[in-house]
Amino acid sequence: MAKENGRRQSFDTGSIRTINSHMDDESSLGSDSEINGFTSERHTDKYGFIGGAQQYSEESAQDVPPEVLRQREVKWLDMLGHWDKWMAKRHSKVRLRCQKGIPPSLRGRAWLYLSGGKVKREQNQGKFSELDKQPGDPKWVDVIEKDLHRQFPFHEMFVSRGGHGQQDLFRVLKAYTLHRPEEGYCQAQAPIAAVLLMHMPAEDAFWGLVQICEKYLPGYYSPGLEAIQLDGEILFALLRRVCPLAYRHLEKHKMDPILYMTEWFMCAFSRTLPWASVLRVWDMFLCEGVKIIFRVGLVLLKCMLGTREKLKACQGQYETMELLRTIEPRYMQEGYLVRDILEVPVSERDVEREHHSALKRWRKNRGELNFKAPPRMHGARAIMNAEPHSRQDLRQNPTIIVQAPPPPPPQGTPQLMKADRKKIKEEKKSRKRGSLKKGHPTIDEIPNPYPLLSRPGDPPRNIPAPDPTGVVPTKDPPGNIPTPEGFGPPVEPPADPPVLSLSEAGLPTQSPASTSELDTLLPVPQTFADPLPPVQPSPTDLLLYREALLLGSDHSLSSTEQDTYL
């Protein structure tokens, strides 16, 4: 046995020396608790913990299929883009999605919206930078520096003394002491701020801490810890209704709730549960309020003290405390714990009713509270309704903005004209819609070289009948248009009226050569703006048209062609 202990001791010292030789001064471990159980090879889980610090996280975590995770991300992006509408009209859907679990990629942003920290940050632009530049109260600064290395020492963000994680944690805690100097700093605030820093930048974590301390858990971190004592009595009263057996056992051994629930409530179970369960509890806590914290405490007490077989092993106060400090891992698994939390019949009304009863007993036995905390807000919806905001406060501002350089203008040509640019845009839009149609080339009509002669009974088409008076009607010039003052001066008819070609008159043409010669034969009367009704031509007019056709055909064709044609 002594040999085994000696070998184990030599192995531990060897591993410690190996660690110290591999780590430089900047990333040196901050305390002996960090070295305990640490190996030379770092194995980091998906949450960032090194060396199995969260030994139950991998087993208790529920693996969500990637396709389901992508669908949830799309839904959460839509909710964050229209947050005010979702909270006002579909809050039950938001609560259901928080119970299912927020996607890891959007958890930090969702927590900031749920807690109201996004509105606080937008309405107090530059406040955190101003507080960060101030030196801070030396009394609180010394205490904060001593607590930095104790916050999640096995997490890769806080493992290095003086690393970026500890620096941001110091900035957030110091800024809060300057923001609320009457409260100062409480050691239980450090793990709350550390959890927030794992999911968001320092400024967002600061406003998230402000909302948790002022809206969700008001008075928890004030001097005297009066608010946590009141909530301990509320938990004990709710336990009487949820699990009478555990209530009678704790009352029998005169165990004050402050002995076992202080760390649970003040740290929001971040130091008690496996990390997968911590994240799920925080998703529901920031959405529905402190009733989730009460439910988790009731579930743990019921699981550990809810049967007579377990109570047989707890014959005294010490054994009961040891049992509550070492909760069985199966009761803390993500799926089991979340299901039991949702089944506990505790609402905001129950918490408020017990709070008023506990406050009456406190005033009767101890007098008035020394620190008057602001009223507690039960969840994201109550916070949003209590604090006025604008849509601009909820707008998602990108953290990384990439500006593409403008395209260079075409070489050798000046800037395109406005009409050309418009034409190019229309062509691009038509290509995107897939409706770009290719233009068909226009085909010129080829005249028939051998038209058929019109029959003797067919009148010429579109040829108005000649006026018996011999006056050719003309269009009114612009001066003769009727006006309110009267008609303009008369205009003399033109000396040489235009002529009408056979093609325009609707008559068949013999050949391309005959068209130009026949154009000189027929005068074209100018018509008025309103067309005249068609008139049946006389037989004399038909004879004239036929003679003109024969003259044109004889003149345009050769003798051989005339013989062939006739």
XYZ file of C-alpha atoms in Angstrom:
566
model
C 0.000 0.000 0.000
C 2.843 2.335 0.874
C 4.501 1.508 -2.435
C 1.345 2.358 -4.336
C 1.026 5.658 -2.496
C 4.659 6.406 -3.241
C 4.214 5.619 -6.907
C 1.064 7.732 -7.076
C 2.841 10.613 -5.372
C 5.796 10.371 -7.723
C 3.435 10.249 -10.701
C 1.589 13.326 -9.492
C 4.780 15.285 -8.923
C 6.081 14.192 -12.307
C 2.909 15.292 -14.032
C 3.025 18.639 -12.218
C 6.612 19.182 -13.337
C 5.640 18.315 -16.891
C 2.828 20.856 -16.768
C 5.033 23.581 -15.360
C 7.673 22.939 -18.001
C 5.156 23.212 -20.840
C 3.461 26.418 -19.678
C 5.002 29.867 -19.911
C 4.673 32.700 -17.443
C 1.645 34.307 -19.095
C -0.389 31.093 -19.117
C 0.752 29.835 -15.710
C -1.906 28.268 -13.528
C -3.204 30.540 -10.829
C -3.722 28.227 -7.848
C -3.104 24.746 -6.516
C -6.696 23.770 -7.225
C -6.012 24.252 -10.923
C -3.068 21.856 -10.876
C -4.955 19.158 -8.985
C -5.982 16.462 -11.454
C -4.448 18.281 -14.423
C -2.528 16.251 -17.005
C 0.122 17.263 -19.484
C -2.215 16.794 -22.455
C -5.121 19.186 -22.531
C -8.454 17.625 -23.471
C -11.033 20.365 -23.921
C -14.693 19.500 -24.220
C -17.160 21.358 -26.423
C -17.943 23.798 -23.628
C -14.293 24.827 -23.112
C -13.522 22.900 -19.916
C -10.109 21.255 -19.662
C -9.175 17.939 -18.097
C -12.640 16.611 -17.308
C -13.637 19.406 -14.942
C -17.230 18.865 -16.067
C -17.188 15.084 -15.909
C -20.952 14.766 -16.175
C -21.469 17.163 -19.066
C -20.712 14.742 -21.881
C -22.956 12.025 -20.492
C -25.822 14.324 -19.551
C -25.779 16.428 -22.715
C -28.420 15.712 -25.320
C -27.014 15.671 -28.831
C -29.285 17.602 -31.190
C -29.133 16.514 -34.861
C -27.445 19.124 -37.084
C -30.501 19.566 -39.302
C -32.684 20.259 -36.243
C -30.079 22.699 -34.954
C -30.060 24.580 -38.278
C -33.853 24.843 -38.215
C -33.785 26.234 -34.685
C -31.151 28.763 -35.655
C -33.323 30.028 -38.515
C -36.304 30.366 -36.168
C -34.278 32.211 -33.547
C -32.825 34.576 -36.129
C -36.349 35.446 -37.219
C -37.414 36.038 -33.602
C -34.400 38.237 -32.842
C -35.098 40.265 -35.973
C -38.683 40.997 -34.836
C -38.246 40.711 -31.090
C -40.874 43.223 -29.993
C -43.601 41.568 -32.073
C -42.761 38.089 -30.833
C -42.700 39.153 -27.185
C -45.980 41.026 -27.506
C -48.026 38.537 -29.549
C -46.285 35.142 -29.392
C -44.572 35.030 -26.033
C -45.756 31.475 -25.398
C -43.842 30.355 -28.493
C -40.697 32.105 -27.269
C -41.042 30.370 -23.904
C -41.471 26.984 -25.590
C -38.346 27.482 -27.677
C -36.362 28.479 -24.602
C -37.501 25.293 -22.912
C -36.247 23.286 -25.885
C -32.887 25.004 -25.630
C -31.375 28.006 -27.398
C -28.913 27.122 -30.217
C -25.319 27.521 -28.968
C -24.404 29.892 -31.785
C -27.153 32.353 -30.761
C -27.259 31.800 -27.000
C -25.308 34.921 -26.060
C -27.400 37.179 -28.280
C -30.627 35.585 -27.081
C -29.650 35.988 -23.412
C -28.955 39.673 -24.005
C -32.391 40.175 -25.571
C -34.212 38.107 -22.939
C -32.641 39.913 -20.000
C -33.206 43.369 -21.479
C -29.480 44.054 -21.593
C -29.714 44.960 -25.280
C -32.071 47.852 -24.567
C -29.977 48.955 -21.590
C -26.819 49.014 -23.690
C -28.415 51.001 -26.509
C -29.913 53.525 -24.108
C -26.590 53.980 -22.274
C -24.084 54.242 -25.071
C -20.557 54.778 -23.753
C -21.498 54.106 -20.125
C -19.402 50.958 -19.793
C -16.368 52.594 -21.423
C -16.668 55.480 -19.000
C -16.810 53.141 -15.997
C -13.985 51.015 -17.375
C -11.633 53.983 -17.491
C -12.196 54.856 -13.825
C -9.813 53.308 -11.278
C -12.522 51.959 -8.968
C -12.765 51.687 -5.200
C -9.534 50.129 -3.846
C -11.519 48.179 -1.262
C -13.495 46.332 -3.916
C -10.646 46.121 -6.404
C -8.500 44.095 -3.982
C -11.306 41.652 -3.242
C -12.112 41.208 -6.923
C -8.488 40.485 -7.815
C -8.339 37.757 -5.179
C -11.427 36.041 -6.578
C -10.475 36.043 -10.257
C -8.539 32.765 -10.274
C -11.330 30.955 -8.402
C -13.905 31.335 -11.169
C -13.996 28.208 -13.348
C -10.232 27.581 -13.134
C -10.465 24.655 -15.546
C -12.153 26.611 -18.300
C -9.859 27.604 -21.135
C -11.025 31.218 -20.893
C -10.017 31.650 -17.246
C -7.167 29.149 -16.859
C -4.428 31.736 -17.430
C -3.604 34.175 -14.673
C -3.849 37.617 -16.203
C -5.335 36.215 -19.427
C -8.025 37.901 -21.454
C -10.797 36.051 -19.597
C -9.681 37.198 -16.156
C -9.063 40.705 -17.443
C -12.591 40.988 -18.828
C -14.013 39.509 -15.632
C -12.186 42.144 -13.590
C -13.444 44.925 -15.866
C -17.070 43.782 -15.591
C -17.042 43.363 -11.791
C -15.207 46.636 -11.200
C -17.638 48.496 -13.483
C -20.575 47.111 -11.490
C -19.132 48.375 -8.193
C -18.940 51.822 -9.769
C -22.433 51.470 -11.235
C -23.955 50.419 -7.861
C -21.630 51.735 -5.145
C -24.296 51.150 -2.471
C -24.153 47.406 -3.174
C -20.494 47.061 -3.966
C -19.162 43.598 -4.787
C -20.320 40.144 -3.696
C -18.360 36.959 -4.357
C -21.421 35.256 -5.844
C -21.477 37.835 -8.640
C -18.205 36.539 -10.083
C -19.548 33.191 -11.401
C -22.610 34.976 -12.829
C -20.374 37.375 -14.737
C -18.064 34.522 -15.811
C -20.944 32.555 -17.344
C -22.026 35.633 -19.276
C -18.473 36.276 -20.497
C -18.314 32.781 -21.940
C -21.078 33.788 -24.378
C -20.711 37.526 -25.050
C -18.250 40.459 -24.989
C -17.414 42.368 -21.826
C -19.830 45.260 -22.395
C -22.763 42.925 -23.087
C -21.825 40.810 -20.060
C -21.833 43.932 -17.890
C -25.370 44.887 -18.891
C -26.491 41.288 -18.523
C -25.096 41.272 -14.970
C -26.872 44.555 -14.244
C -30.207 43.114 -15.360
C -29.791 39.898 -13.355
C -28.830 41.766 -10.179
C -31.528 44.422 -10.513
C -34.457 42.652 -12.202
C -34.181 38.884 -11.711
C -32.476 38.640 -8.296
C -32.811 42.072 -6.681
C -31.200 42.390 -3.274
C -29.346 39.052 -3.503
C -25.908 40.690 -3.453
C -26.636 43.570 -1.109
C -25.086 43.815 2.386
C -26.810 41.518 4.855
C -28.141 39.119 2.187
C -31.698 39.756 3.345
C -33.269 38.925 -0.028
C -31.691 35.475 -0.176
C -32.936 34.727 3.336
C -36.463 35.668 2.305
C -36.250 33.411 -0.729
C -35.015 30.601 1.521
C -38.251 30.820 3.482
C -40.208 30.897 0.212
C -38.445 27.715 -0.940
C -39.192 26.003 2.357
C -42.887 26.949 2.132
C -43.137 25.696 -1.460
C -41.403 22.430 -0.462
C -44.196 21.779 2.016
C -46.657 21.598 -0.857
C -44.438 19.852 -3.432
C -42.752 17.220 -1.212
C -44.129 17.016 2.347
C -41.761 14.164 3.275
C -38.637 16.211 2.575
C -40.198 19.214 4.315
C -40.846 17.281 7.528
C -37.328 15.838 7.492
C -35.683 19.260 7.182
C -37.987 20.742 9.800
C -37.271 17.856 12.168
C -33.505 18.450 12.045
C -34.019 22.246 12.187
C -32.077 22.859 8.996
C -32.327 26.463 7.925
C -32.668 26.775 4.126
C -29.811 29.269 4.093
C -27.443 26.344 4.790
C -28.023 24.493 1.525
C -29.680 26.889 -0.928
C -27.416 29.951 -0.764
C -24.954 28.786 -3.392
C -27.748 27.330 -5.505
C -29.683 30.565 -5.791
C -26.942 33.205 -5.647
C -24.894 31.471 -8.376
C -27.979 30.329 -10.346
C -26.777 26.692 -10.094
C -23.680 27.455 -12.186
C -21.481 25.759 -9.534
C -23.809 22.815 -8.884
C -25.099 21.306 -12.128
C -23.289 19.834 -15.135
C -22.651 22.469 -17.739
C -25.206 21.169 -20.231
C -27.867 21.424 -17.538
C -26.622 24.857 -16.454
C -27.153 26.243 -19.950
C -30.655 24.797 -20.228
C -31.585 26.173 -16.794
C -30.274 29.618 -17.734
C -32.252 29.564 -21.012
C -35.470 29.101 -19.062
C -34.416 31.322 -16.152
C -33.789 34.381 -18.330
C -37.082 33.814 -20.155
C -39.449 32.958 -17.283
C -37.758 34.461 -14.244
C -36.823 33.304 -10.765
C -39.534 30.651 -10.578
C -37.175 28.408 -12.594
C -34.573 28.695 -9.835
C -37.177 27.686 -7.267
C -38.255 24.744 -9.401
C -34.694 23.459 -9.772
C -34.184 23.628 -5.999
C -37.450 21.796 -5.356
C -36.535 19.063 -7.875
C -33.167 18.448 -6.226
C -34.643 18.329 -2.719
C -37.408 15.990 -3.836
C -34.975 13.648 -5.612
C -32.547 13.444 -2.681
C -34.996 13.501 0.242
C -38.283 12.382 -1.300
C -38.275 8.685 -0.316
C -38.077 6.910 3.034
C -35.205 4.708 1.864
C -33.012 7.774 1.339
C -34.042 9.327 4.616
C -32.836 6.238 6.498
C -29.258 7.164 5.557
C -29.776 10.746 6.838
C -30.141 10.392 10.588
C -28.839 13.848 11.397
C -28.091 17.313 10.153
C -24.546 16.511 9.050
C -25.584 13.495 6.951
C -28.353 15.514 5.326
C -25.965 18.298 4.390
C -23.493 15.839 2.893
C -26.269 14.263 0.871
C -27.353 17.623 -0.547
C -23.757 18.569 -1.373
C -23.181 15.376 -3.377
C -26.260 15.088 -5.532
C -26.450 11.971 -7.668
C -25.478 12.676 -11.298
C -28.552 10.955 -12.745
C -30.810 13.573 -11.156
C -28.777 16.359 -12.750
C -28.785 15.047 -16.295
C -30.104 17.496 -18.840
C -33.113 15.541 -20.064
C -34.202 14.276 -16.640
C -33.786 17.639 -14.925
C -35.559 19.730 -17.578
C -38.518 17.359 -17.661
C -38.929 17.511 -13.872
C -38.549 21.296 -13.846
C -41.426 21.707 -16.265
C -43.618 19.388 -14.184
C -43.233 21.277 -10.885
C -46.486 23.223 -10.248
C -44.959 26.555 -9.189
C -45.941 29.807 -10.882
C -45.111 33.501 -10.482
C -48.281 33.962 -8.434
C -47.200 31.249 -6.002
C -43.806 32.865 -5.561
C -45.305 36.318 -4.972
C -47.865 34.989 -2.503
C -45.202 33.232 -0.458
C -43.004 36.307 -0.694
C -45.641 38.487 0.931
C -46.131 35.913 3.689
C -42.393 35.661 4.342
C -42.062 39.438 4.353
C -44.814 39.737 6.981
C -43.090 37.197 9.210
C -39.772 38.996 8.751
C -41.214 42.347 9.777
C -42.960 40.772 12.739
C -39.838 39.017 14.030
C -36.968 41.248 12.840
C -38.442 44.577 11.842
C -37.996 46.399 8.547
C -35.473 45.417 5.917
C -32.222 47.344 5.984
C -31.903 47.292 2.208
C -35.001 47.963 0.130
C -34.524 46.156 -3.158
C -36.476 47.106 -6.283
C -39.443 44.893 -7.201
C -38.603 41.613 -8.852
C -39.450 41.095 -12.526
C -40.688 37.639 -13.468
C -39.178 36.993 -16.844
C -38.321 38.695 -20.097
C -41.850 39.822 -20.918
C -42.313 41.645 -17.624
C -38.953 43.381 -18.056
C -39.785 44.431 -21.601
C -43.168 45.841 -20.583
C -41.689 47.724 -17.624
C -38.888 49.395 -19.571
C -39.877 51.607 -22.535
C -37.884 50.945 -25.653
C -37.835 51.772 -29.320
C -37.409 49.559 -32.331
C -33.978 51.080 -32.837
C -32.925 49.740 -29.415
C -33.745 46.196 -30.557
C -32.054 46.473 -33.925
C -29.294 43.931 -34.496
C -26.085 45.791 -35.217
C -23.401 43.766 -37.002
C -20.126 43.466 -35.144
C -18.082 43.022 -38.334
C -18.702 45.320 -41.306
C -16.954 44.571 -44.599
C -17.046 47.312 -47.225
C -16.304 46.081 -50.728
C -14.364 48.507 -52.982
C -16.422 50.073 -55.783
C -15.910 48.513 -59.233
C -13.537 50.483 -61.504
C -15.160 52.410 -64.400
C -14.640 50.996 -67.927
C -11.373 52.115 -69.451
C -11.377 54.372 -72.480
C -14.974 55.548 -71.984
C -16.488 58.180 -69.677
C -19.144 57.410 -67.160
C -22.067 55.581 -68.687
C -25.096 57.634 -69.516
C -28.147 57.341 -67.347
C -30.181 55.652 -70.073
C -27.455 53.048 -70.657
C -27.203 52.259 -66.970
C -30.967 51.874 -66.761
C -30.936 49.543 -69.750
C -28.196 47.403 -68.197
C -30.137 47.144 -64.922
C -33.283 46.071 -66.760
C -31.353 43.397 -68.649
C -29.856 42.070 -65.417
C -33.274 41.921 -63.741
C -34.765 40.120 -66.713
C -31.923 37.579 -66.636
C -32.484 36.944 -62.924
C -36.186 36.347 -63.471
C -35.409 34.022 -66.313
C -37.744 35.945 -68.572
C -35.229 37.488 -70.959
C -36.611 36.939 -74.461
C -34.427 37.026 -77.526
C -35.530 39.564 -80.115
C -36.765 38.099 -83.418
C -35.396 39.853 -86.580
C -37.986 41.646 -88.664
C -38.620 40.096 -92.104
C -39.307 42.530 -94.930
C -42.388 41.711 -96.977
C -41.461 40.719 -100.526
C -43.978 41.892 -103.161
C -45.524 39.325 -105.489
C -44.187 39.860 -109.066
C -47.258 38.185 -110.601
C -50.356 39.519 -108.884
C -53.839 38.663 -110.051
C -55.889 41.364 -111.674
C -58.970 42.523 -109.868
C -62.307 41.412 -111.161
C -64.501 43.960 -112.997
C -67.057 43.955 -110.199
C -64.582 44.568 -107.359
C -64.220 48.192 -106.289
C -60.756 49.507 -105.513
C -59.885 49.313 -101.819
C -59.387 52.385 -99.612
C -59.848 54.774 -102.559
C -62.304 57.545 -101.733
C -64.803 58.583 -104.401
C -63.995 61.792 -106.277
C -65.893 64.885 -105.272
C -68.434 65.870 -108.034
C -67.608 69.548 -107.443
C -63.983 68.915 -108.372
C -62.634 70.385 -105.109
C -60.047 68.246 -103.438
C -60.580 68.210 -99.671
C -57.542 69.055 -97.622
C -56.613 68.762 -93.968
C -57.002 71.821 -91.876
C -53.613 73.361 -91.266
C -52.724 74.185 -87.704
C -54.091 77.693 -88.166
C -57.599 76.492 -89.130
C -58.205 74.350 -86.029
C -61.438 75.504 -84.348
C -60.810 77.568 -81.207
C -63.070 79.410 -78.785
C -62.269 82.648 -80.625
C -63.223 81.193 -84.076
C -61.504 79.661 -87.111
C -58.170 80.781 -88.442
C -57.587 82.415 -91.842
C -58.392 80.265 -94.916
C -55.497 78.511 -96.555
C -55.199 78.077 -100.339
C -55.141 74.461 -101.584
C -51.762 73.212 -102.761
C -50.958 73.559 -106.432
C -49.573 70.056 -106.942
C -51.506 67.502 -104.868
C -49.604 64.387 -103.830
C -50.181 61.184 -105.673
C -51.115 57.769 -104.280
C -49.171 54.632 -105.230
C -50.911 51.422 -106.219
C -49.658 49.656 -103.124
C -51.111 52.399 -100.892
C -54.345 52.356 -102.852
C -54.785 48.663 -102.261
C -54.364 47.701 -105.947
C -52.168 44.823 -107.036
C -48.731 45.709 -108.344
C -47.098 44.096 -111.321
C -43.414 44.314 -110.425
C -41.015 46.436 -108.419
C -40.277 48.494 -111.487
C -43.910 49.354 -112.215
C -44.551 50.755 -108.746
C -42.515 53.941 -109.160
C -43.984 54.687 -112.566
C -47.594 54.154 -111.550
C -47.147 56.416 -108.526
C -47.352 59.403 -110.859
C -50.678 58.424 -112.366
C -53.143 58.734 -109.497
C -53.539 61.970 -107.520
C -54.133 61.529 -103.835
C -56.837 63.633 -102.268
C -56.046 64.919 -98.821
C -58.629 63.755 -96.315
C -59.858 65.447 -93.191
C -58.961 64.298 -89.735
C -62.180 62.252 -89.594
C -62.371 59.608 -92.369
C -65.234 59.887 -94.821
C -67.721 57.034 -95.156
C -66.886 54.657 -98.036
C -68.677 55.420 -101.351
C -69.321 52.913 -104.154
C -67.230 53.989 -107.231
C -68.862 54.426 -110.603
C -68.123 52.232 -113.720
C -66.233 55.130 -115.330
C -63.756 55.173 -112.426
C -63.189 51.428 -112.754
C -62.308 51.787 -116.449
C -59.799 54.524 -115.680
C -58.070 52.350 -113.078
C -57.848 49.398 -115.452
C -56.335 51.495 -118.210
C -53.733 52.821 -115.797
C -52.886 49.278 -114.767
C -52.452 48.154 -118.379
C -50.310 51.163 -119.251
C -48.043 50.523 -116.296
C -47.692 46.845 -117.072
C -46.928 47.451 -120.783
C -44.409 50.124 -119.944
C -42.551 48.100 -117.299
C -42.310 44.716 -119.064
C -40.374 43.786 -122.152
C -42.059 42.354 -125.262
C -41.159 38.795 -124.349
C -42.409 39.263 -120.824
C -45.631 40.851 -122.118
C -46.295 37.867 -124.320
C -45.651 35.518 -121.420
C -47.755 37.548 -119.034
C -50.714 37.954 -121.413
